[in-house]
Amino acid sequence: MTRGWFCWDNAALFAFIAFFSFSCSKTPAVEQGSLTMALEAGPAMIDPLKSTDAVAAKIEGLVFNGLVKRNDDFTISPDLAERWEFIADPLRAVFHLRSGVKFHDGSAFTSNDVKRAMDFILNPENASPLRSSFADVKSVEVSDDHTVIFNLNRKTAPFLSSLTLGIPKLGASNPVGTGPFRIVEIKRDDKVILERNAVYFDGAPKMSRLIIKIIPDETVRTLSLESGEVQIIMNPITPDLLPRFRENQRLKAVTSPSANYSYLGFNMEDPLAGNIAVRKAVAHAIDRQSVMSHILKGLAEPATGPISPNSGFYEGAVERYGYDPEKAKKILDEAGFPDPDGSGPTKRFTLRYSTSQNELRRRIAEVFQWQLEKVGIGLDIRSYEWGAFYADIKKGNFQIFSLTWVGVADPDILRYMFHSESMPPDGANRGRYKNAELDLLLSAGVTADGEGRRRVYSEAQKIIARDLPYVSLWRPLNVAVTDRRVREFHLSPDEGIKSLKNVYVEN
Amino acid sequence: MKSLPLNLKIGFAVTLAFVLIALFAPWIAPMSPLEQDLYGGLAGPGSDHLLGQDRLGRDMLSRIAYGARISLFVGLVVTVVSVTVGSLIGATAGYAGGRVDDFVMRVCDVFLAFPGILLAIAIMAVTGPSISNVMLALCLMGWTSYARLARGQTLSLKEREFIKAAIAMGASHPRIVFRHILPNIAAPLTVEATFGVASAIVAEAGLSFLGLGAQPPYPSLGSMLAEGRQFILVAPHLIMFPGAVIMLVVMGVNFFGDGIRDWLDPKRHARGDS
Amino acid sequence: MRAFVIRRIMTSIPSVLGVVTLVFFMIHLAPGDPVEIMLGENAAPADRAALTKQLKLDRPIFEQYLSFLRGVATLDLGESIHTKKSVAGSIAERYGATLKLALASMLFAVTLAIPLGALAAVKKDTRYDRGAMMASLVGVSMPSFWLGPMLILAFAVELKWLPVAGADDWSSIILPAVTLGSAMSAILARLTRSTMIETLGEEYIITARAKGLSGFAVIFKHALGNALLPVVTIAGLQLGALLGGAIITETIFAWPGLGRLTIQAINARDYPLTQGCVLTIALSYVAVNLLTDILYALIDPRVRLK
């Protein structure tokens, strides 16, 4: 029997050695010229003319160029088009394209590629989700290899922004663009491998190879970053991990302003949520500041409305709702919602609060539940799997929901959010908010110009803050955590990763 | 009086401790389990908060004490209801025999065709998450094992002289079942029920862990584990403590059940089997 | 043998029918209108009507039942409300992962349990025995939703030997398999011990020992072999039970199997998909039990006579 035991010990020792050598082989060295970034989800497809998901948009930002590009301060500047002009009678926009631009397959980029891309989108048969963005484009013509003409119904402010659309080479079996990186391989739900475009017209990227690894689990992403397997991770990053990252000498956190806006949406057709007193009371009863400092660990800025202070259209002089539970109680008392037992357990009324199953969102919901209870409002938290939750919101099946708008750039998005003709499924006025005065302003904003346009949106923002179809929460900051040696990386306001073009690793 | 088996003593002590914590939760808990302190979120064990604070700064000790209360309540209610319903159905089936017996056993087979807590999960899927629905689901899932046991015991009991005598004397069927059969099969059912409490506690925690049980803000040991999972890197105490409590109580109750069995079955005890 | 197989299959038919019926009624037992639960109180009438039609809820219940039975027989379980993908297809996509996990768990459980149980039996009433049995008690009492995170903490977070979650390479199955298999291992260890003790007391073992065969040879050649038969049977039965346990384990480790799909379906209030998942798991369990019984009868002819 002793012999038997001896064998057992050997087996255990062997297992230990096997484990140990395995763990050693798992720590890779940073390959020179190669950079690995982890993302939460993979792209559904890489095709700027069809895809709508956020991950695809990030990767498309590296592979394709639009006629124009949006800068971090929301202004528009030339990209594939060097310059453009609008000509009246008949109304058209003429774009002069940069010459000498080549696709990744070596073929030259010409005005025909722009026309083919636009024809694809405008053709109803292709059911491109982007067609509505180009509703005012009648047709697209080519006058020579470097000039393309858009025939327009009317001149609208958002038209130029919509031309940030990436232009692919149609007919290629793999996604082929003109951008700083070309796609080498897409392994679904695993990784996307990109390689430097050495002849990129705006200067070749510094890194020769980029690997985008799909790691859905945050703990895995974190550990991969800490082990050096991955050099960049980006939001969503649970704020509670930041202190841990900051303690790590090998890592650094990079924050940047976002074009995102978190809010509570109300169902304006609901007898309770549709009552302005209820919305005002909620706005005063929640303590955003303590959530921002302690739950979000400072990764958010206060918000007064959807438009960011970085935008030229931001209006700061709107009604604000500070944390004031006493005022909330008073508003409810006066509006005929008395608290049956003062601070006792019986509530004035209970609201359904819909949210996704994201841990942070559920946690914030629980904070609000606790804070609203203090003023006598009960909160019944319903958290569902994302698809079901989002479907509920679009169908109007909610009293209150919490969501974040991503990439709020042009103020015309207010029309998409709040115009009474912008109800789902085509629009995003999910709360069925109706205000005729606001409708007029938002319609006027589409074609207005210069200072006039600024005034229109200033007025619109004031009305929205007064009617409270949304209760503003905060503006989340973009955050990425990288290896300390990674230079020049930051997220653009729309969570884009275009800065990877200029990134290098210091040795 | 023979001496009590060691496992019975240990099991009893652990179980008793748990019951006391649950009963006296309002006195043991230093504060309300719902009181938030965002500033102290995820803080580890310290002098103010012996077991640390959760993701909303709520006191873990208080939450665990109240969570134990939910566990114990669910465990007891589910077991009592399942045992009562199960043994009545089982004893009746065994006593009646024939088609009634066949039918009941087929129904049991169907219920037992759902492995683990799948049946409870399916029931929660349609009834929606709440603690009372958890109890309903666990009762629906739990009665079958008691029914089978009661039936088996009744079948062997039916052949015994005193039952035959009772039948011969013209006692009514309900009287025979209630006065003669049920009291005589109580012992094995009690042992089974003890293990039943443990599995009901685990099942409740499991359902709450999956988000199908207790809803926020109420603390269940299972949902505390689910909430803490995200913070395994920065605050492992969020899962360690509630999980340890579940494990200890389940071990305690299982020990207790083993002990009772040994105690009721001296032959087994003498063999030193556990 | 053939007669036994046929008889055994016949006896499982009522269970199968019962399971299908129960799963069918799931949607009807819901408190309130199932369409309202899925779409919500404020859903548009047109959406309601469409879903009612899709789920055939406007038909008489008997007709619904028949069409459900027909669907199960032809593997057509309808389509998911949210993804619009076929339920059978979604399940087929995930089934392999769950099966792989269940088999790996069993492998782990058996390799741990048999030596442990045999050791306990041979060293009966020593501290080895008590230690092994104590370990098995801990194993049975350790809920998977605690064991899983603890293993992650130890082997993925602190030691960094194994991945935290996901199903990327062979190493990612280790922690889920250990989590799922540990309780089964504890049960099998106890079973091995008791059958082994029984076998060791039997005539031929005692004879073999008397003939001067070494203790080691007797234990491993004769006793263990005979003791394993019931262990293997129970292991088979437990394989089916693992399918139920996989729901929690898959949730912990983000394992892309059927259990996780079930929970995702429930959280999306997607009844057709939930029904399909529950049905598949339950029927697999019945099938595994059936196969185990038949295999056992093949090995041990005495069973057939029962």
PDB file of N, CA, C and O in Angstrom, chain C residues 5-52:
ATOM      1  N   VAL C   5     -35.372  -4.230 -23.538  1.00  0.00           N
ATOM      2  CA  VAL C   5     -35.203  -2.889 -24.114  1.00  0.00           C
ATOM      3  C   VAL C   5     -36.571  -2.312 -24.481  1.00  0.00           C
ATOM      4  O   VAL C   5     -36.885  -1.168 -24.151  1.00  0.00           O
ATOM      5  N   ILE C   6     -37.375  -3.144 -25.128  1.00  0.00           N
ATOM      6  CA  ILE C   6     -38.690  -2.651 -25.537  1.00  0.00           C
ATOM      7  C   ILE C   6     -39.528  -2.273 -24.325  1.00  0.00           C
ATOM      8  O   ILE C   6     -40.128  -1.195 -24.264  1.00  0.00           O
ATOM      9  N   ARG C   7     -39.497  -3.146 -23.305  1.00  0.00           N
ATOM     10  CA  ARG C   7     -40.281  -2.871 -22.105  1.00  0.00           C
ATOM     11  C   ARG C   7     -39.829  -1.568 -21.450  1.00  0.00           C
ATOM     12  O   ARG C   7     -40.621  -0.728 -21.054  1.00  0.00           O
ATOM     13  N   ARG C   8     -38.511  -1.417 -21.405  1.00  0.00           N
ATOM     14  CA  ARG C   8     -37.958  -0.229 -20.747  1.00  0.00           C
ATOM     15  C   ARG C   8     -38.328   1.048 -21.517  1.00  0.00           C
ATOM     16  O   ARG C   8     -38.630   2.081 -20.919  1.00  0.00           O
ATOM     17  N   ILE C   9     -38.309   0.942 -22.837  1.00  0.00           N
ATOM     18  CA  ILE C   9     -38.678   2.117 -23.632  1.00  0.00           C
ATOM     19  C   ILE C   9     -40.155   2.451 -23.403  1.00  0.00           C
ATOM     20  O   ILE C   9     -40.522   3.624 -23.231  1.00  0.00           O
ATOM     21  N   MET C  10     -40.981   1.407 -23.368  1.00  0.00           N
ATOM     22  CA  MET C  10     -42.405   1.635 -23.148  1.00  0.00           C
ATOM     23  C   MET C  10     -42.658   2.373 -21.829  1.00  0.00           C
ATOM     24  O   MET C  10     -43.487   3.276 -21.762  1.00  0.00           O
ATOM     25  N   THR C  11     -41.923   1.983 -20.792  1.00  0.00           N
ATOM     26  CA  THR C  11     -42.197   2.605 -19.496  1.00  0.00           C
ATOM     27  C   THR C  11     -41.806   4.070 -19.474  1.00  0.00           C
ATOM     28  O   THR C  11     -42.290   4.837 -18.645  1.00  0.00           O
ATOM     29  N   SER C  12     -40.917   4.490 -20.382  1.00  0.00           N
ATOM     30  CA  SER C  12     -40.549   5.903 -20.325  1.00  0.00           C
ATOM     31  C   SER C  12     -41.475   6.767 -21.176  1.00  0.00           C
ATOM     32  O   SER C  12     -41.403   7.995 -21.103  1.00  0.00           O
ATOM     33  N   ILE C  13     -42.338   6.123 -21.948  1.00  0.00           N
ATOM     34  CA  ILE C  13     -43.243   6.919 -22.790  1.00  0.00           C
ATOM     35  C   ILE C  13     -44.181   7.819 -21.961  1.00  0.00           C
ATOM     36  O   ILE C  13     -44.300   9.010 -22.265  1.00  0.00           O
ATOM     37  N   PRO C  14     -44.805   7.299 -20.899  1.00  0.00           N
ATOM     38  CA  PRO C  14     -45.661   8.201 -20.112  1.00  0.00           C
ATOM     39  C   PRO C  14     -44.889   9.409 -19.581  1.00  0.00           C
ATOM     40  O   PRO C  14     -45.403  10.530 -19.594  1.00  0.00           O
ATOM     41  N   SER C  15     -43.635   9.191 -19.145  1.00  0.00           N
ATOM     42  CA  SER C  15     -42.838  10.320 -18.642  1.00  0.00           C
ATOM     43  C   SER C  15     -42.628  11.345 -19.734  1.00  0.00           C
ATOM     44  O   SER C  15     -42.776  12.550 -19.516  1.00  0.00           O
ATOM     45  N   VAL C  16     -42.267  10.862 -20.912  1.00  0.00           N
ATOM     46  CA  VAL C  16     -42.007  11.786 -22.013  1.00  0.00           C
ATOM     47  C   VAL C  16     -43.268  12.593 -22.332  1.00  0.00           C
ATOM     48  O   VAL C  16     -43.224  13.821 -22.423  1.00  0.00           O
ATOM     49  N   LEU C  17     -44.385  11.879 -22.433  1.00  0.00           N
ATOM     50  CA  LEU C  17     -45.641  12.578 -22.732  1.00  0.00           C
ATOM     51  C   LEU C  17     -45.973  13.580 -21.635  1.00  0.00           C
ATOM     52  O   LEU C  17     -46.401  14.702 -21.893  1.00  0.00           O
ATOM     53  N   GLY C  18     -45.776  13.133 -20.400  1.00  0.00           N
ATOM     54  CA  GLY C  18     -46.063  14.015 -19.262  1.00  0.00           C
ATOM     55  C   GLY C  18     -45.215  15.272 -19.310  1.00  0.00           C
ATOM     56  O   GLY C  18     -45.706  16.388 -19.105  1.00  0.00           O
ATOM     57  N   VAL C  19     -43.918  15.099 -19.606  1.00  0.00           N
ATOM     58  CA  VAL C  19     -43.011  16.246 -19.665  1.00  0.00           C
ATOM     59  C   VAL C  19     -43.466  17.214 -20.759  1.00  0.00           C
ATOM     60  O   VAL C  19     -43.586  18.422 -20.541  1.00  0.00           O
ATOM     61  N   VAL C  20     -43.766  16.652 -21.920  1.00  0.00           N
ATOM     62  CA  VAL C  20     -44.190  17.509 -23.035  1.00  0.00           C
ATOM     63  C   VAL C  20     -45.467  18.264 -22.656  1.00  0.00           C
ATOM     64  O   VAL C  20     -45.593  19.467 -22.886  1.00  0.00           O
ATOM     65  N   THR C  21     -46.403  17.551 -22.026  1.00  0.00           N
ATOM     66  CA  THR C  21     -47.659  18.191 -21.639  1.00  0.00           C
ATOM     67  C   THR C  21     -47.431  19.301 -20.627  1.00  0.00           C
ATOM     68  O   THR C  21     -47.960  20.403 -20.752  1.00  0.00           O
ATOM     69  N   LEU C  22     -46.602  18.996 -19.638  1.00  0.00           N
ATOM     70  CA  LEU C  22     -46.338  19.991 -18.595  1.00  0.00           C
ATOM     71  C   LEU C  22     -45.692  21.234 -19.201  1.00  0.00           C
ATOM     72  O   LEU C  22     -46.061  22.370 -18.880  1.00  0.00           O
ATOM     73  N   VAL C  23     -44.729  21.020 -20.099  1.00  0.00           N
ATOM     74  CA  VAL C  23     -44.048  22.157 -20.716  1.00  0.00           C
ATOM     75  C   VAL C  23     -45.027  22.938 -21.601  1.00  0.00           C
ATOM     76  O   VAL C  23     -44.997  24.163 -21.631  1.00  0.00           O
ATOM     77  N   PHE C  24     -45.928  22.212 -22.259  1.00  0.00           N
ATOM     78  CA  PHE C  24     -46.927  22.903 -23.067  1.00  0.00           C
ATOM     79  C   PHE C  24     -47.777  23.813 -22.186  1.00  0.00           C
ATOM     80  O   PHE C  24     -48.037  24.962 -22.519  1.00  0.00           O
ATOM     81  N   PHE C  25     -48.185  23.280 -21.029  1.00  0.00           N
ATOM     82  CA  PHE C  25     -49.086  24.065 -20.181  1.00  0.00           C
ATOM     83  C   PHE C  25     -48.380  25.208 -19.454  1.00  0.00           C
ATOM     84  O   PHE C  25     -49.026  26.105 -18.937  1.00  0.00           O
ATOM     85  N   MET C  26     -47.039  25.157 -19.423  1.00  0.00           N
ATOM     86  CA  MET C  26     -46.272  26.230 -18.782  1.00  0.00           C
ATOM     87  C   MET C  26     -46.823  27.600 -19.139  1.00  0.00           C
ATOM     88  O   MET C  26     -47.109  28.427 -18.295  1.00  0.00           O
ATOM     89  N   ILE C  27     -46.977  27.796 -20.443  1.00  0.00           N
ATOM     90  CA  ILE C  27     -47.369  29.109 -20.950  1.00  0.00           C
ATOM     91  C   ILE C  27     -48.795  29.454 -20.523  1.00  0.00           C
ATOM     92  O   ILE C  27     -49.144  30.605 -20.322  1.00  0.00           O
ATOM     93  N   HIS C  28     -49.634  28.405 -20.321  1.00  0.00           N
ATOM     94  CA  HIS C  28     -51.027  28.652 -19.962  1.00  0.00           C
ATOM     95  C   HIS C  28     -51.226  28.776 -18.465  1.00  0.00           C
ATOM     96  O   HIS C  28     -52.243  29.280 -18.010  1.00  0.00           O
ATOM     97  N   LEU C  29     -50.245  28.288 -17.711  1.00  0.00           N
ATOM     98  CA  LEU C  29     -50.374  28.359 -16.253  1.00  0.00           C
ATOM     99  C   LEU C  29     -49.902  29.708 -15.735  1.00  0.00           C
ATOM    100  O   LEU C  29     -50.066  30.028 -14.574  1.00  0.00           O
ATOM    101  N   ALA C  30     -49.303  30.485 -16.603  1.00  0.00           N
ATOM    102  CA  ALA C  30     -48.809  31.787 -16.163  1.00  0.00           C
ATOM    103  C   ALA C  30     -49.973  32.616 -15.641  1.00  0.00           C
ATOM    104  O   ALA C  30     -51.051  32.617 -16.232  1.00  0.00           O
ATOM    105  N   PRO C  31     -49.759  33.289 -14.511  1.00  0.00           N
ATOM    106  CA  PRO C  31     -50.835  34.140 -14.012  1.00  0.00           C
ATOM    107  C   PRO C  31     -51.019  35.298 -14.978  1.00  0.00           C
ATOM    108  O   PRO C  31     -50.080  36.026 -15.266  1.00  0.00           O
ATOM    109  N   GLY C  32     -52.209  35.456 -15.498  1.00  0.00           N
ATOM    110  CA  GLY C  32     -52.446  36.548 -16.439  1.00  0.00           C
ATOM    111  C   GLY C  32     -52.219  36.102 -17.868  1.00  0.00           C
ATOM    112  O   GLY C  32     -51.941  34.937 -18.152  1.00  0.00           O
ATOM    113  N   ASP C  33     -52.313  37.057 -18.773  1.00  0.00           N
ATOM    114  CA  ASP C  33     -52.229  36.807 -20.196  1.00  0.00           C
ATOM    115  C   ASP C  33     -50.760  36.654 -20.618  1.00  0.00           C
ATOM    116  O   ASP C  33     -49.972  37.583 -20.446  1.00  0.00           O
ATOM    117  N   PRO C  34     -50.378  35.503 -21.182  1.00  0.00           N
ATOM    118  CA  PRO C  34     -48.965  35.323 -21.539  1.00  0.00           C
ATOM    119  C   PRO C  34     -48.474  36.360 -22.543  1.00  0.00           C
ATOM    120  O   PRO C  34     -47.325  36.793 -22.484  1.00  0.00           O
ATOM    121  N   VAL C  35     -49.346  36.758 -23.440  1.00  0.00           N
ATOM    122  CA  VAL C  35     -48.925  37.758 -24.431  1.00  0.00           C
ATOM    123  C   VAL C  35     -48.597  39.071 -23.728  1.00  0.00           C
ATOM    124  O   VAL C  35     -47.626  39.750 -24.042  1.00  0.00           O
ATOM    125  N   GLU C  36     -49.405  39.385 -22.719  1.00  0.00           N
ATOM    126  CA  GLU C  36     -49.151  40.622 -21.984  1.00  0.00           C
ATOM    127  C   GLU C  36     -47.847  40.531 -21.209  1.00  0.00           C
ATOM    128  O   GLU C  36     -47.090  41.494 -21.122  1.00  0.00           O
ATOM    129  N   ILE C  37     -47.576  39.346 -20.645  1.00  0.00           N
ATOM    130  CA  ILE C  37     -46.322  39.198 -19.907  1.00  0.00           C
ATOM    131  C   ILE C  37     -45.138  39.382 -20.840  1.00  0.00           C
ATOM    132  O   ILE C  37     -44.154  40.041 -20.511  1.00  0.00           O
ATOM    133  N   MET C  38     -45.249  38.816 -22.050  1.00  0.00           N
ATOM    134  CA  MET C  38     -44.118  38.900 -22.975  1.00  0.00           C
ATOM    135  C   MET C  38     -43.962  40.300 -23.552  1.00  0.00           C
ATOM    136  O   MET C  38     -42.856  40.785 -23.696  1.00  0.00           O
ATOM    137  N   LEU C  39     -45.061  40.931 -23.877  1.00  0.00           N
ATOM    138  CA  LEU C  39     -44.963  42.228 -24.547  1.00  0.00           C
ATOM    139  C   LEU C  39     -45.138  43.405 -23.596  1.00  0.00           C
ATOM    140  O   LEU C  39     -44.758  44.526 -23.907  1.00  0.00           O
ATOM    141  N   GLY C  40     -45.741  43.143 -22.446  1.00  0.00           N
ATOM    142  CA  GLY C  40     -45.908  44.220 -21.487  1.00  0.00           C
ATOM    143  C   GLY C  40     -47.293  44.827 -21.532  1.00  0.00           C
ATOM    144  O   GLY C  40     -48.023  44.692 -22.515  1.00  0.00           O
ATOM    145  N   GLU C  41     -47.637  45.519 -20.437  1.00  0.00           N
ATOM    146  CA  GLU C  41     -48.980  46.053 -20.268  1.00  0.00           C
ATOM    147  C   GLU C  41     -49.334  47.100 -21.312  1.00  0.00           C
ATOM    148  O   GLU C  41     -50.478  47.241 -21.696  1.00  0.00           O
ATOM    149  N   ASN C  42     -48.340  47.855 -21.773  1.00  0.00           N
ATOM    150  CA  ASN C  42     -48.658  48.967 -22.665  1.00  0.00           C
ATOM    151  C   ASN C  42     -48.416  48.646 -24.138  1.00  0.00           C
ATOM    152  O   ASN C  42     -48.257  49.538 -24.956  1.00  0.00           O
ATOM    153  N   ALA C  43     -48.353  47.354 -24.464  1.00  0.00           N
ATOM    154  CA  ALA C  43     -48.016  46.995 -25.843  1.00  0.00           C
ATOM    155  C   ALA C  43     -49.130  47.376 -26.799  1.00  0.00           C
ATOM    156  O   ALA C  43     -50.296  47.439 -26.418  1.00  0.00           O
ATOM    157  N   ALA C  44     -48.730  47.630 -28.039  1.00  0.00           N
ATOM    158  CA  ALA C  44     -49.712  48.019 -29.055  1.00  0.00           C
ATOM    159  C   ALA C  44     -50.579  46.820 -29.424  1.00  0.00           C
ATOM    160  O   ALA C  44     -50.100  45.699 -29.469  1.00  0.00           O
ATOM    161  N   PRO C  45     -51.885  47.075 -29.681  1.00  0.00           N
ATOM    162  CA  PRO C  45     -52.801  45.971 -30.013  1.00  0.00           C
ATOM    163  C   PRO C  45     -52.316  45.141 -31.200  1.00  0.00           C
ATOM    164  O   PRO C  45     -52.464  43.921 -31.194  1.00  0.00           O
ATOM    165  N   ALA C  46     -51.714  45.809 -32.186  1.00  0.00           N
ATOM    166  CA  ALA C  46     -51.272  45.071 -33.368  1.00  0.00           C
ATOM    167  C   ALA C  46     -50.184  44.058 -32.996  1.00  0.00           C
ATOM    168  O   ALA C  46     -50.189  42.913 -33.455  1.00  0.00           O
ATOM    169  N   ASP C  47     -49.249  44.495 -32.127  1.00  0.00           N
ATOM    170  CA  ASP C  47     -48.185  43.589 -31.695  1.00  0.00           C
ATOM    171  C   ASP C  47     -48.766  42.389 -30.958  1.00  0.00           C
ATOM    172  O   ASP C  47     -48.342  41.257 -31.139  1.00  0.00           O
ATOM    173  N   ARG C  48     -49.741  42.683 -30.097  1.00  0.00           N
ATOM    174  CA  ARG C  48     -50.380  41.613 -29.343  1.00  0.00           C
ATOM    175  C   ARG C  48     -51.011  40.594 -30.271  1.00  0.00           C
ATOM    176  O   ARG C  48     -50.831  39.391 -30.130  1.00  0.00           O
ATOM    177  N   ALA C  49     -51.766  41.127 -31.230  1.00  0.00           N
ATOM    178  CA  ALA C  49     -52.479  40.243 -32.142  1.00  0.00           C
ATOM    179  C   ALA C  49     -51.489  39.371 -32.904  1.00  0.00           C
ATOM    180  O   ALA C  49     -51.696  38.169 -33.059  1.00  0.00           O
ATOM    181  N   ALA C  50     -50.379  39.989 -33.329  1.00  0.00           N
ATOM    182  CA  ALA C  50     -49.399  39.235 -34.112  1.00  0.00           C
ATOM    183  C   ALA C  50     -48.813  38.100 -33.277  1.00  0.00           C
ATOM    184  O   ALA C  50     -48.686  36.971 -33.740  1.00  0.00           O
ATOM    185  N   LEU C  51     -48.458  38.415 -32.015  1.00  0.00           N
ATOM    186  CA  LEU C  51     -47.846  37.389 -31.177  1.00  0.00           C
ATOM    187  C   LEU C  51     -48.857  36.296 -30.827  1.00  0.00           C
ATOM    188  O   LEU C  51     -48.534  35.113 -30.832  1.00  0.00           O
ATOM    189  N   THR C  52     -50.094  36.721 -30.552  1.00  0.00           N
ATOM    190  CA  THR C  52     -51.138  35.742 -30.251  1.00  0.00           C
ATOM    191  C   THR C  52     -51.258  34.771 -31.417  1.00  0.00           C
ATOM    192  O   THR C  52     -51.357  33.563 -31.229  1.00  0.00           O
TER     193      THR C  52
END
